[in-house]
Amino acid sequence: MNNIDIANLIFPEVSISTDEIFARYPKRNLKEGQMVTRFAPSPTGLVHIGNFFQAFISYNIAKNTDGVLFLRIEDTDRKREKVEAKKVLYDVLDNFEMKFDEYQTLDGEDVGDYGPYVQSQRVEIYKAFAKKLVSEGKAFPCFCKKTEGKEDVLKLRETKFSEDDEKEYDPCRDLSYEEIKKHIENGDSFAIRLKTKNQGNERIKFNDLIKGELEAKANAKDFVILKSDGTPPYPFAHAIDDTLMGTTIVVRGEEYIASTPAHIELFEALGFKQIQYCHNPLIYKLNELGNRRKISKRYDPESNMMYFCENGYPKEAVFEYLLNMINSGFEIWRKNNPDKSWKEFKFKPSQITTVAPIFDLVKLNDISKNVIVGICGEELYKNWLEWAKVYDIELSKVLEKERDKFVAVCKMDRDGKPKPRKDIFNYAMMKEKFHYFFSSPVTFAIEEQDKEKANEFLDAYRKDFKMPASNEEWFENVKTLAGEMGYATDNKLYKANPEQFKGNVAKVCEFVRLAITGEKDSPTLFTIMEILGEEEVKERLNIRF
Ligand code: GLU
């Protein structure tokens, strides 16, 4: 009895050959330089910033080479809840308008010729290739209990290819046909393992598009390629899918470098052309002591891409920040090309940073302020409303009902101004920032020692208050009254002899601002007054601090 008999014995249900499968996946017709990349997330219910970072690199490589980007869902781990998790993934990708050339819709329809784009629908394919390897004597069924579950896969991922690692041959690698038959007749479950051809002392070299040539100990372990439930661990599914789907560059996190020798042996065993890898650095954060640690799901809300959706960061800001992390040249390019879209910034995989980028929310906020300041008022209103419709329904109703008012709010100190205010970095902060347009202020940022003077001034100011016709008129009125009440109307005079005055005009403007907004600092007060209208302004001037 030979290996073909063993293959037929353990896979009686697999009738399709690997040639027939290859015939379903014709070679892609690529022009010189075109790259095929993919994003291959496992739907876990959360899109980690590190994964999104890879997706974004893949997206850029495809875009920069006029190539193809596809989405493959790696969901063979059946223990995880999938439907909701997939929805979260698609929502995040939609939010960032991350467009794929090929993918499967949430309704299960494949768009593209290389599907199914969901691994749990490809089990027949993995089995056919496993059967082929068994029939060639390159893989074998393993009946040991330890191959149950996924522990073994996890071990493989963590394997460190150090000098003193020994080969790990599995005891089942030499079972005879009769022994296997007995197990099958007993109904024993089995996994399939690769029969490594290495002895444990070989080293291999492989090329990484970011890190250059790497050297490591070759794989010398009979690792699992098909679990006892018939699903493939990552390496086997990766080798088969990326080959059939015509991927030319695999962008993945550098935690996969350790298991790359095993992947290389698999490609060889399967007779596949070795794929190009691009292992991107992981994202770090600095802790309070300034030490680096990996950005973590547990401590860093911003490690979850949903954070940026929920807080209403414009996607361009996030993309610009990611480009900053990918390539340090982006910052200079941005300075030299302030009006260009980030999409025009091109980089090669070899230019991706090899140094772990540090995530810094303050820096992202700065970038975001710059992005938002470039948006006109109408657009800002639209974005704010779109965001509110998803994350704050009540707010969205108010914004819609009082459209004109809030468009005017969004235009304040922005449209047509040579130096627009740069103080908004996300849509979630706008309600609080502009709270005084939603209701009269209830708290006032006034200092205790100013209260008496403020009350005195406002008493006089509100007496004959009429809505001024212009900013100039408003200021003139305040100035005249201030002068009459003993405030300096000339700042030079005031600076020379401050003790001769109750204060300066800036101080009384602050009193009016405090009454109307509750804040010491705000966009142009006259504009705020115009938006609120005469009645409301009068009402607010009645305040006694
Ligand atoms: N599903 C794997 C992960 O999320 C994909 C890795 C890869 O891109 O090859 O880590």
Coordinates of C-alpha atoms and ligand atoms in Angstrom, one line a residue:
M1 CA 0.0 0.0 0.0
N2 CA 1.4 3.4 -0.9
N3 CA 0.8 7.0 0.0
I4 CA -2.0 7.4 -2.5
D5 CA -3.9 4.6 -0.7
I6 CA -3.4 6.4 2.6
A7 CA -4.7 9.6 1.1
N8 CA -7.8 7.9 -0.3
L9 CA -8.3 6.1 3.0
I10 CA -8.3 9.3 5.1
F11 CA -10.0 11.6 2.6
P12 CA -12.6 9.4 0.9
E13 CA -14.9 12.5 0.5
V14 CA -12.4 14.6 -1.4
S15 CA -12.9 13.9 -5.1
I16 CA -11.7 17.2 -6.6
S17 CA -8.1 17.3 -7.7
T18 CA -5.7 20.3 -7.1
D19 CA -5.4 20.6 -10.9
E20 CA -9.1 21.1 -11.2
I21 CA -8.9 23.7 -8.4
F22 CA -6.1 25.5 -10.2
A23 CA -8.2 25.6 -13.4
R24 CA -10.7 27.7 -11.4
Y25 CA -8.1 30.3 -10.6
P26 CA -6.5 31.4 -13.8
K27 CA -3.2 33.4 -13.5
R28 CA -3.9 37.1 -13.2
N29 CA -3.1 39.2 -16.2
L30 CA -0.8 41.8 -14.7
K31 CA 1.0 44.5 -16.4
E32 CA 4.7 45.2 -15.6
G33 CA 4.9 46.4 -12.0
Q34 CA 1.3 45.9 -11.0
M35 CA 1.0 44.4 -7.5
V36 CA -1.8 42.3 -6.0
T37 CA -2.2 42.8 -2.3
R38 CA -4.7 41.9 0.3
F39 CA -6.1 42.5 3.7
A40 CA -6.8 39.2 5.5
P41 CA -8.3 40.0 8.9
S42 CA -9.8 37.4 11.3
P43 CA -13.1 38.9 12.4
T44 CA -12.6 39.2 16.1
G45 CA -15.2 42.0 16.8
L46 CA -12.5 44.7 16.8
V47 CA -10.3 46.1 14.1
H48 CA -6.9 46.7 15.7
I49 CA -5.0 49.7 14.5
G50 CA -2.0 47.3 13.7
N51 CA -4.2 45.4 11.3
F52 CA -5.6 48.5 9.8
F53 CA -2.0 49.7 9.4
Q54 CA -1.3 46.6 7.3
A55 CA -4.5 47.2 5.3
F56 CA -3.5 50.7 4.6
I57 CA 0.0 49.7 3.5
S58 CA -1.5 47.1 1.1
Y59 CA -4.0 49.7 -0.1
N60 CA -1.2 52.1 -0.9
I61 CA 0.9 49.4 -2.7
A62 CA -2.0 48.4 -4.9
K63 CA -2.9 52.1 -5.6
N64 CA 0.7 53.1 -6.3
T65 CA 1.1 50.3 -8.8
D66 CA -2.4 50.5 -10.3
G67 CA -2.7 47.0 -9.0
V68 CA -5.4 45.0 -7.1
L69 CA -6.4 45.0 -3.5
F70 CA -8.7 42.3 -2.2
L71 CA -10.3 41.4 1.1
R72 CA -10.2 37.9 2.5
I73 CA -11.9 37.0 5.7
E74 CA -9.9 34.5 7.7
D75 CA -12.6 33.0 9.8
T76 CA -11.7 29.3 10.1
D77 CA -11.6 29.5 13.9
R78 CA -15.2 28.4 14.3
K79 CA -15.2 29.0 18.1
R80 CA -15.5 32.7 17.5
E81 CA -18.7 34.5 16.9
K82 CA -18.6 35.6 13.3
V83 CA -21.7 37.5 12.1
E84 CA -21.5 40.5 14.4
A85 CA -17.7 40.6 14.2
K86 CA -17.9 40.7 10.4
K87 CA -20.4 43.5 10.6
V88 CA -18.0 45.5 12.8
L89 CA -15.2 44.9 10.3
Y90 CA -17.2 46.1 7.4
D91 CA -18.5 49.1 9.3
V92 CA -15.0 50.2 10.0
L93 CA -13.8 49.6 6.5
D94 CA -16.9 51.6 5.2
N95 CA -16.2 54.4 7.6
F96 CA -12.7 54.8 6.2
E97 CA -14.0 54.3 2.6
M98 CA -11.4 51.5 2.2
K99 CA -12.5 50.2 -1.2
F100 CA -11.5 46.7 -2.3
D101 CA -11.4 45.5 -5.9
E102 CA -12.5 42.0 -4.8
Y103 CA -14.3 40.9 -1.7
Q104 CA -17.4 39.1 -0.4
T105 CA -20.4 41.3 0.5
L106 CA -22.0 40.9 4.0
D107 CA -24.8 39.0 2.2
G108 CA -22.3 36.4 1.0
E109 CA -22.0 37.5 -2.6
D110 CA -18.5 37.3 -4.1
V111 CA -17.3 40.3 -6.1
G112 CA -14.2 39.1 -8.1
D113 CA -13.1 36.0 -9.9
Y114 CA -10.9 34.5 -7.1
G115 CA -13.5 33.7 -4.4
P116 CA -14.9 32.6 -2.2
Y117 CA -13.2 35.4 -0.3
V118 CA -14.1 33.8 3.0
Q119 CA -11.9 31.0 4.3
S120 CA -14.7 29.0 6.0
Q121 CA -16.2 28.6 2.5
R122 CA -12.9 27.1 1.2
V123 CA -12.6 24.0 3.3
E124 CA -13.0 21.7 0.2
I125 CA -9.9 23.4 -1.3
Y126 CA -7.7 23.0 1.8
K127 CA -8.7 19.3 2.0
A128 CA -7.8 18.7 -1.6
F129 CA -4.3 20.2 -1.1
A130 CA -3.8 18.2 2.1
K131 CA -4.8 15.1 0.3
K132 CA -2.3 15.8 -2.4
L133 CA 0.5 16.3 0.2
V134 CA -0.5 13.0 1.9
S135 CA -0.5 11.2 -1.5
E136 CA 3.0 12.5 -2.2
G137 CA 4.2 11.4 1.3
K138 CA 4.8 15.0 2.3
A139 CA 2.1 15.0 5.0
F140 CA 0.5 12.4 7.2
P141 CA -2.4 11.9 9.5
C142 CA -1.7 12.2 13.2
F143 CA -3.9 10.6 15.7
C144 CA -2.2 11.9 18.9
K145 CA -4.5 13.6 21.3
K146 CA -2.2 16.7 21.4
T147 CA -3.2 17.6 17.9
E148 CA -6.8 18.3 19.1
G149 CA -7.8 21.9 19.4
K150 CA -5.6 24.8 18.4
E151 CA -2.9 24.8 21.1
D152 CA -0.5 23.3 18.5
V153 CA -1.1 26.2 16.1
L154 CA -0.4 28.7 18.8
K155 CA 2.8 26.9 19.6
L156 CA 3.9 27.1 16.1
R157 CA 3.3 30.8 15.9
E158 CA 5.4 31.4 19.0
T159 CA 8.2 29.1 17.9
K160 CA 11.5 30.9 18.2
F161 CA 13.9 29.7 15.6
S162 CA 17.0 29.8 17.8
E163 CA 20.2 27.9 17.2
D164 CA 19.5 25.2 19.7
D165 CA 16.0 24.3 18.7
E166 CA 15.8 20.6 17.9
K167 CA 13.8 19.0 15.2
E168 CA 10.3 17.9 16.3
Y169 CA 9.2 14.9 14.4
D170 CA 5.8 13.6 15.3
P171 CA 5.5 9.9 16.3
C172 CA 2.7 9.4 13.8
R173 CA 4.9 10.3 10.8
D174 CA 5.8 6.6 10.1
L175 CA 2.5 4.9 10.8
S176 CA 1.8 2.1 8.3
Y177 CA -1.3 1.8 6.1
E178 CA -2.7 -0.9 8.4
E179 CA -2.2 1.2 11.5
I180 CA -3.9 4.2 9.9
K181 CA -6.7 1.9 8.7
K182 CA -7.2 0.6 12.3
H183 CA -7.5 4.2 13.6
I184 CA -10.0 5.2 10.9
E185 CA -12.1 2.1 11.6
N186 CA -12.1 3.0 15.3
G187 CA -13.4 6.4 14.4
D188 CA -10.3 8.1 15.8
S189 CA -10.1 11.8 14.9
F190 CA -6.9 13.0 13.2
A191 CA -5.1 16.1 12.2
I192 CA -2.8 16.3 9.2
R193 CA 0.8 17.3 9.7
L194 CA 3.5 18.3 7.3
K195 CA 6.4 15.8 7.3
T196 CA 9.2 18.2 7.5
K197 CA 12.2 17.3 5.3
N198 CA 14.6 19.1 7.5
Q199 CA 16.9 17.7 10.2
G200 CA 17.0 20.6 12.6
N201 CA 20.4 22.0 11.6
E202 CA 19.6 23.8 8.4
R203 CA 19.4 27.6 8.1
I204 CA 17.5 29.5 5.4
K205 CA 17.6 33.0 4.0
F206 CA 14.6 34.9 2.9
N207 CA 13.9 38.3 1.6
D208 CA 11.6 40.8 3.3
L209 CA 10.7 43.8 1.3
I210 CA 11.0 46.1 4.3
K211 CA 13.8 44.5 6.3
G212 CA 15.9 43.1 3.4
E213 CA 17.5 39.7 3.6
L214 CA 16.8 37.7 6.8
E215 CA 18.3 34.5 8.0
A216 CA 16.7 32.0 10.4
K217 CA 16.8 28.3 11.4
A218 CA 14.8 26.3 8.9
N219 CA 11.5 24.7 10.1
A220 CA 12.1 21.2 11.5
K221 CA 8.8 20.5 13.0
D222 CA 6.0 18.3 11.7
F223 CA 3.4 21.1 12.2
V224 CA -0.3 20.8 11.7
I225 CA -1.7 21.8 8.4
L226 CA -5.3 20.6 8.9
K227 CA -6.9 20.4 12.3
S228 CA -9.1 17.5 13.3
D229 CA -12.2 19.6 12.5
G230 CA -11.0 19.8 8.9
T231 CA -10.0 23.5 9.1
P232 CA -6.5 24.8 8.3
P233 CA -4.3 26.8 10.7
Y234 CA -3.0 30.0 9.3
P235 CA 0.1 28.8 7.5
F236 CA -1.7 26.3 5.3
A237 CA -4.6 28.5 4.4
H238 CA -2.2 31.4 3.7
A239 CA 0.0 29.4 1.3
I240 CA -3.0 28.1 -0.6
D241 CA -5.2 31.2 -0.7
D242 CA -2.5 33.6 -1.6
T243 CA -1.2 31.4 -4.3
L244 CA -4.6 30.7 -5.9
M245 CA -5.7 34.3 -5.5
G246 CA -2.6 35.5 -7.2
T247 CA -1.3 37.7 -4.4
T248 CA 2.1 39.2 -5.2
I249 CA 2.9 40.8 -1.9
V250 CA 1.8 39.7 1.6
V251 CA 1.9 42.6 4.0
R252 CA 1.6 41.3 7.6
G253 CA 2.8 42.2 11.0
E254 CA 6.3 41.3 12.0
E255 CA 5.1 38.8 14.6
Y256 CA 4.9 36.5 11.6
I257 CA 8.6 36.6 10.9
A258 CA 9.3 33.8 13.4
S259 CA 7.0 31.4 11.6
T260 CA 8.1 32.4 8.1
P261 CA 10.5 29.5 7.7
A262 CA 7.6 27.1 8.3
H263 CA 5.6 28.9 5.6
I264 CA 8.5 28.7 3.2
E265 CA 8.7 24.9 3.7
L266 CA 5.0 24.7 3.0
F267 CA 5.3 26.6 -0.2
E268 CA 8.1 24.3 -1.3
A269 CA 6.1 21.1 -0.4
L270 CA 3.1 22.4 -2.2
G271 CA 5.2 23.2 -5.3
F272 CA 4.2 26.9 -5.1
K273 CA 6.3 29.8 -6.1
Q274 CA 7.5 31.7 -3.0
I275 CA 5.5 34.8 -2.3
Q276 CA 7.1 38.2 -1.4
Y277 CA 6.7 39.2 2.2
C278 CA 6.5 42.6 3.7
H279 CA 6.6 42.4 7.5
N280 CA 5.6 45.8 8.9
P281 CA 6.7 46.9 12.3
L282 CA 4.2 46.8 15.2
I283 CA 2.8 50.0 16.7
Y284 CA 4.0 51.0 20.1
K285 CA 3.1 53.6 22.7
L286 CA 5.1 55.4 25.3
N287 CA 4.1 54.8 28.9
E288 CA 4.3 57.5 31.6
L289 CA 8.0 56.8 32.2
G290 CA 8.7 57.2 28.5
N291 CA 9.3 53.5 27.9
R292 CA 8.0 51.7 24.8
R293 CA 5.3 49.1 25.0
K294 CA 3.1 47.5 22.3
I295 CA -0.2 49.4 21.8
S296 CA -2.7 47.3 23.6
K297 CA -6.4 46.5 23.3
R298 CA -6.6 46.5 27.1
Y299 CA -5.1 49.9 27.9
D300 CA -5.4 52.0 24.7
P301 CA -8.9 52.7 23.4
E302 CA -7.2 54.1 20.3
S303 CA -5.9 50.7 19.4
N304 CA -9.4 50.0 18.2
M305 CA -10.2 51.7 14.9
M306 CA -13.8 52.1 16.1
Y307 CA -12.4 54.8 18.5
F308 CA -11.7 57.1 15.5
C309 CA -15.2 56.4 14.1
E310 CA -16.9 57.0 17.4
N311 CA -15.0 60.2 18.0
G312 CA -15.5 61.5 14.5
Y313 CA -12.0 61.9 13.3
P314 CA -12.0 62.7 9.5
K315 CA -10.6 59.7 7.7
E316 CA -8.1 61.9 6.0
A317 CA -6.6 62.8 9.3
V318 CA -6.2 59.2 10.3
F319 CA -4.7 58.3 6.9
E320 CA -2.3 61.2 7.1
Y321 CA -1.2 60.1 10.5
L322 CA -0.7 56.5 9.3
L323 CA 1.4 57.8 6.4
N324 CA 3.5 59.7 9.0
M325 CA 4.1 56.4 10.8
I326 CA 4.8 54.5 7.6
N327 CA 7.4 56.9 6.2
S328 CA 9.1 59.8 7.8
G329 CA 9.4 61.5 4.4
F330 CA 5.6 62.2 4.5
E331 CA 5.9 65.1 6.9
I332 CA 8.3 67.0 4.6
W333 CA 6.2 66.1 1.6
R334 CA 3.1 67.5 3.3
K335 CA 4.9 70.7 4.2
N336 CA 6.0 71.2 0.6
N337 CA 2.6 70.2 -0.8
P338 CA 0.0 71.6 1.6
D339 CA -2.9 71.4 -0.9
K340 CA -2.3 68.0 -2.4
S341 CA -4.3 64.9 -1.3
W342 CA -2.4 62.3 0.7
K343 CA -3.2 60.0 -2.2
E344 CA -0.5 61.6 -4.2
F345 CA 2.2 60.6 -1.8
K346 CA 3.9 57.6 -3.2
F347 CA 6.3 55.2 -1.4
K348 CA 7.8 51.8 -2.1
P349 CA 7.6 48.9 0.4
S350 CA 11.4 49.3 0.9
Q351 CA 10.8 52.8 2.2
I352 CA 8.5 51.7 5.0
T353 CA 10.0 52.3 8.4
T354 CA 11.8 49.5 10.1
V355 CA 11.6 51.3 13.4
A356 CA 8.5 50.6 15.4
P357 CA 6.3 53.7 15.1
I358 CA 5.0 55.2 18.4
F359 CA 1.4 56.2 18.4
D360 CA 0.8 59.7 19.8
L361 CA -2.8 61.0 20.0
V362 CA -1.6 64.6 20.5
K363 CA 0.2 64.4 17.1
L364 CA -2.9 62.9 15.5
N365 CA -5.0 65.7 17.0
D366 CA -2.7 68.3 15.5
I367 CA -2.9 66.6 12.1
S368 CA -6.6 66.4 12.4
K369 CA -6.9 70.1 13.3
N370 CA -5.0 70.9 10.1
V371 CA -7.3 68.7 8.1
I372 CA -10.5 70.2 9.6
V373 CA -9.3 73.7 9.2
G374 CA -9.1 73.1 5.5
I375 CA -12.8 72.1 5.3
C376 CA -15.4 74.9 4.5
G377 CA -18.2 75.6 6.9
E378 CA -20.9 73.8 4.8
E379 CA -18.8 70.7 4.6
L380 CA -18.0 70.8 8.2
Y381 CA -21.7 71.0 9.0
K382 CA -22.4 68.0 6.7
N383 CA -19.6 65.9 8.3
W384 CA -20.8 66.8 11.8
L385 CA -24.3 65.8 10.9
E386 CA -23.3 62.6 9.2
W387 CA -21.3 61.7 12.3
A388 CA -24.2 62.6 14.7
K389 CA -26.7 60.5 12.7
V390 CA -24.7 57.4 13.7
Y391 CA -23.3 58.4 17.2
D392 CA -25.7 61.0 18.6
I393 CA -29.2 60.8 17.2
E394 CA -30.5 63.6 19.5
L395 CA -27.8 65.9 18.3
S396 CA -28.5 65.1 14.7
K397 CA -32.1 66.1 15.1
V398 CA -31.2 69.5 16.5
L399 CA -28.6 70.0 13.7
E400 CA -31.2 69.2 11.1
K401 CA -33.9 71.2 12.6
E402 CA -31.7 74.3 12.9
R403 CA -29.7 73.8 9.8
D404 CA -29.1 77.5 9.0
K405 CA -28.0 78.3 12.5
F406 CA -25.5 75.4 12.7
V407 CA -24.1 76.0 9.2
A408 CA -23.4 79.5 10.4
V409 CA -21.8 78.1 13.5
C410 CA -19.5 75.9 11.4
K411 CA -18.6 78.9 9.2
M412 CA -17.5 81.0 12.1
D413 CA -14.0 82.3 11.9
R414 CA -13.3 79.9 9.1
D415 CA -14.7 80.6 5.6
G416 CA -12.8 83.5 4.0
K417 CA -10.7 84.2 7.1
P418 CA -7.0 84.5 6.5
K419 CA -6.2 82.8 9.8
P420 CA -9.0 80.4 10.5
R421 CA -9.4 79.0 14.0
K422 CA -7.6 75.7 14.4
D423 CA -9.2 74.2 17.4
I424 CA -11.4 71.3 16.3
F425 CA -9.9 67.9 15.9
N426 CA -13.0 65.7 15.8
Y427 CA -16.7 65.9 15.4
A428 CA -17.4 64.5 18.8
M429 CA -15.9 67.5 20.5
M430 CA -18.0 70.1 18.6
K431 CA -21.2 69.9 20.8
E432 CA -19.2 70.7 23.9
K433 CA -17.1 73.3 22.1
F434 CA -20.2 75.1 20.9
H435 CA -22.4 74.3 23.9
Y436 CA -23.7 77.9 24.1
F437 CA -25.5 77.5 20.8
F438 CA -27.5 74.6 22.3
S439 CA -28.5 76.3 25.6
S440 CA -27.6 79.3 27.7
P441 CA -24.4 78.8 29.7
V442 CA -24.8 77.6 33.2
T443 CA -21.2 77.9 34.3
F444 CA -19.0 80.9 33.8
A445 CA -15.2 81.0 33.6
I446 CA -15.1 84.2 35.6
E447 CA -12.6 85.0 38.3
E448 CA -14.0 85.9 41.7
Q449 CA -12.4 89.3 41.8
D450 CA -13.9 90.3 38.4
K451 CA -17.5 89.6 39.3
E452 CA -18.4 92.9 40.8
K453 CA -17.0 94.9 37.9
A454 CA -18.6 92.6 35.4
N455 CA -22.0 93.0 37.0
E456 CA -21.6 96.7 37.0
F457 CA -20.6 96.9 33.4
L458 CA -23.3 94.5 32.2
D459 CA -25.9 96.5 34.1
A460 CA -25.0 99.5 32.1
Y461 CA -24.5 97.6 28.8
R462 CA -27.9 95.9 28.7
K463 CA -29.8 99.1 29.5
D464 CA -30.2 100.3 25.9
F465 CA -28.9 97.2 24.2
K466 CA -29.7 97.0 20.5
M467 CA -28.2 94.5 18.2
P468 CA -25.3 96.2 16.5
A469 CA -25.2 96.1 12.7
S470 CA -21.5 95.2 12.4
N471 CA -18.5 94.0 14.3
E472 CA -17.1 97.5 14.2
E473 CA -20.3 99.0 15.6
W474 CA -20.4 96.4 18.3
F475 CA -16.9 97.2 19.4
E476 CA -17.4 101.0 19.2
N477 CA -20.4 100.8 21.5
V478 CA -18.5 98.7 24.0
K479 CA -15.5 101.0 23.8
T480 CA -17.5 104.2 24.3
L481 CA -19.4 102.8 27.3
A482 CA -16.2 101.4 28.8
G483 CA -14.5 104.8 28.4
E484 CA -17.4 106.4 30.2
M485 CA -17.2 104.0 33.0
G486 CA -13.5 104.5 33.7
Y487 CA -11.9 101.8 31.5
A488 CA -8.9 102.6 29.3
T489 CA -9.8 102.8 25.6
D490 CA -6.2 103.1 24.6
N491 CA -4.1 100.1 25.5
K492 CA -0.8 102.1 25.5
L493 CA -2.2 104.5 28.1
Y494 CA -3.5 101.6 30.1
K495 CA -0.1 99.8 30.1
A496 CA 1.6 102.9 31.2
N497 CA -0.7 103.6 34.1
P498 CA -2.9 100.6 34.8
E499 CA -3.8 101.9 38.3
Q500 CA -5.7 104.9 36.8
F501 CA -8.2 102.6 35.2
K502 CA -10.7 99.9 36.1
G503 CA -9.2 97.8 33.4
N504 CA -9.1 98.0 29.6
V505 CA -11.5 97.4 26.8
A506 CA -10.4 93.8 26.4
K507 CA -11.6 93.2 29.9
V508 CA -15.1 94.5 29.3
C509 CA -15.3 92.5 26.0
E510 CA -14.5 89.5 28.2
F511 CA -17.4 90.3 30.5
V512 CA -19.8 90.4 27.5
R513 CA -18.3 87.2 26.1
L514 CA -18.7 85.5 29.5
A515 CA -22.3 86.5 29.7
I516 CA -23.1 85.2 26.3
T517 CA -20.9 82.0 26.1
G518 CA -19.7 81.3 29.6
E519 CA -16.2 81.2 28.1
K520 CA -13.3 83.5 28.2
D521 CA -12.3 82.6 24.7
S522 CA -14.6 82.1 21.7
P523 CA -14.8 82.8 18.0
T524 CA -15.7 86.3 17.1
L525 CA -18.3 87.4 19.6
F526 CA -20.2 89.6 17.2
T527 CA -20.7 86.6 14.9
I528 CA -22.0 84.5 17.9
M529 CA -24.4 87.3 18.7
E530 CA -25.7 87.4 15.2
I531 CA -26.3 83.7 15.2
L532 CA -28.1 83.8 18.5
G533 CA -30.2 86.8 17.6
E534 CA -31.2 89.9 19.5
E535 CA -33.7 88.4 21.9
E536 CA -31.4 85.6 23.0
V537 CA -28.5 87.9 23.5
K538 CA -30.6 90.3 25.6
E539 CA -31.7 87.4 27.7
R540 CA -28.1 86.3 28.3
L541 CA -27.0 89.8 29.2
N542 CA -29.3 89.7 32.2
I543 CA -26.9 87.4 34.0
R544 CA -25.6 88.4 37.4
F545 CA -22.3 86.7 38.3
Ligands
GLU1 N1 -5.6 36.6 9.7 C1 -4.3 36.9 9.9 C2 -4.2 38.0 11.0 O1 -5.2 38.7 11.1 C3 -3.7 37.4 8.6 C4 -2.2 37.6 8.5 C5 -1.9 37.9 7.1 O2 -2.2 39.0 6.6 O3 -1.4 37.0 6.4 O4 -3.2 38.1 11.7

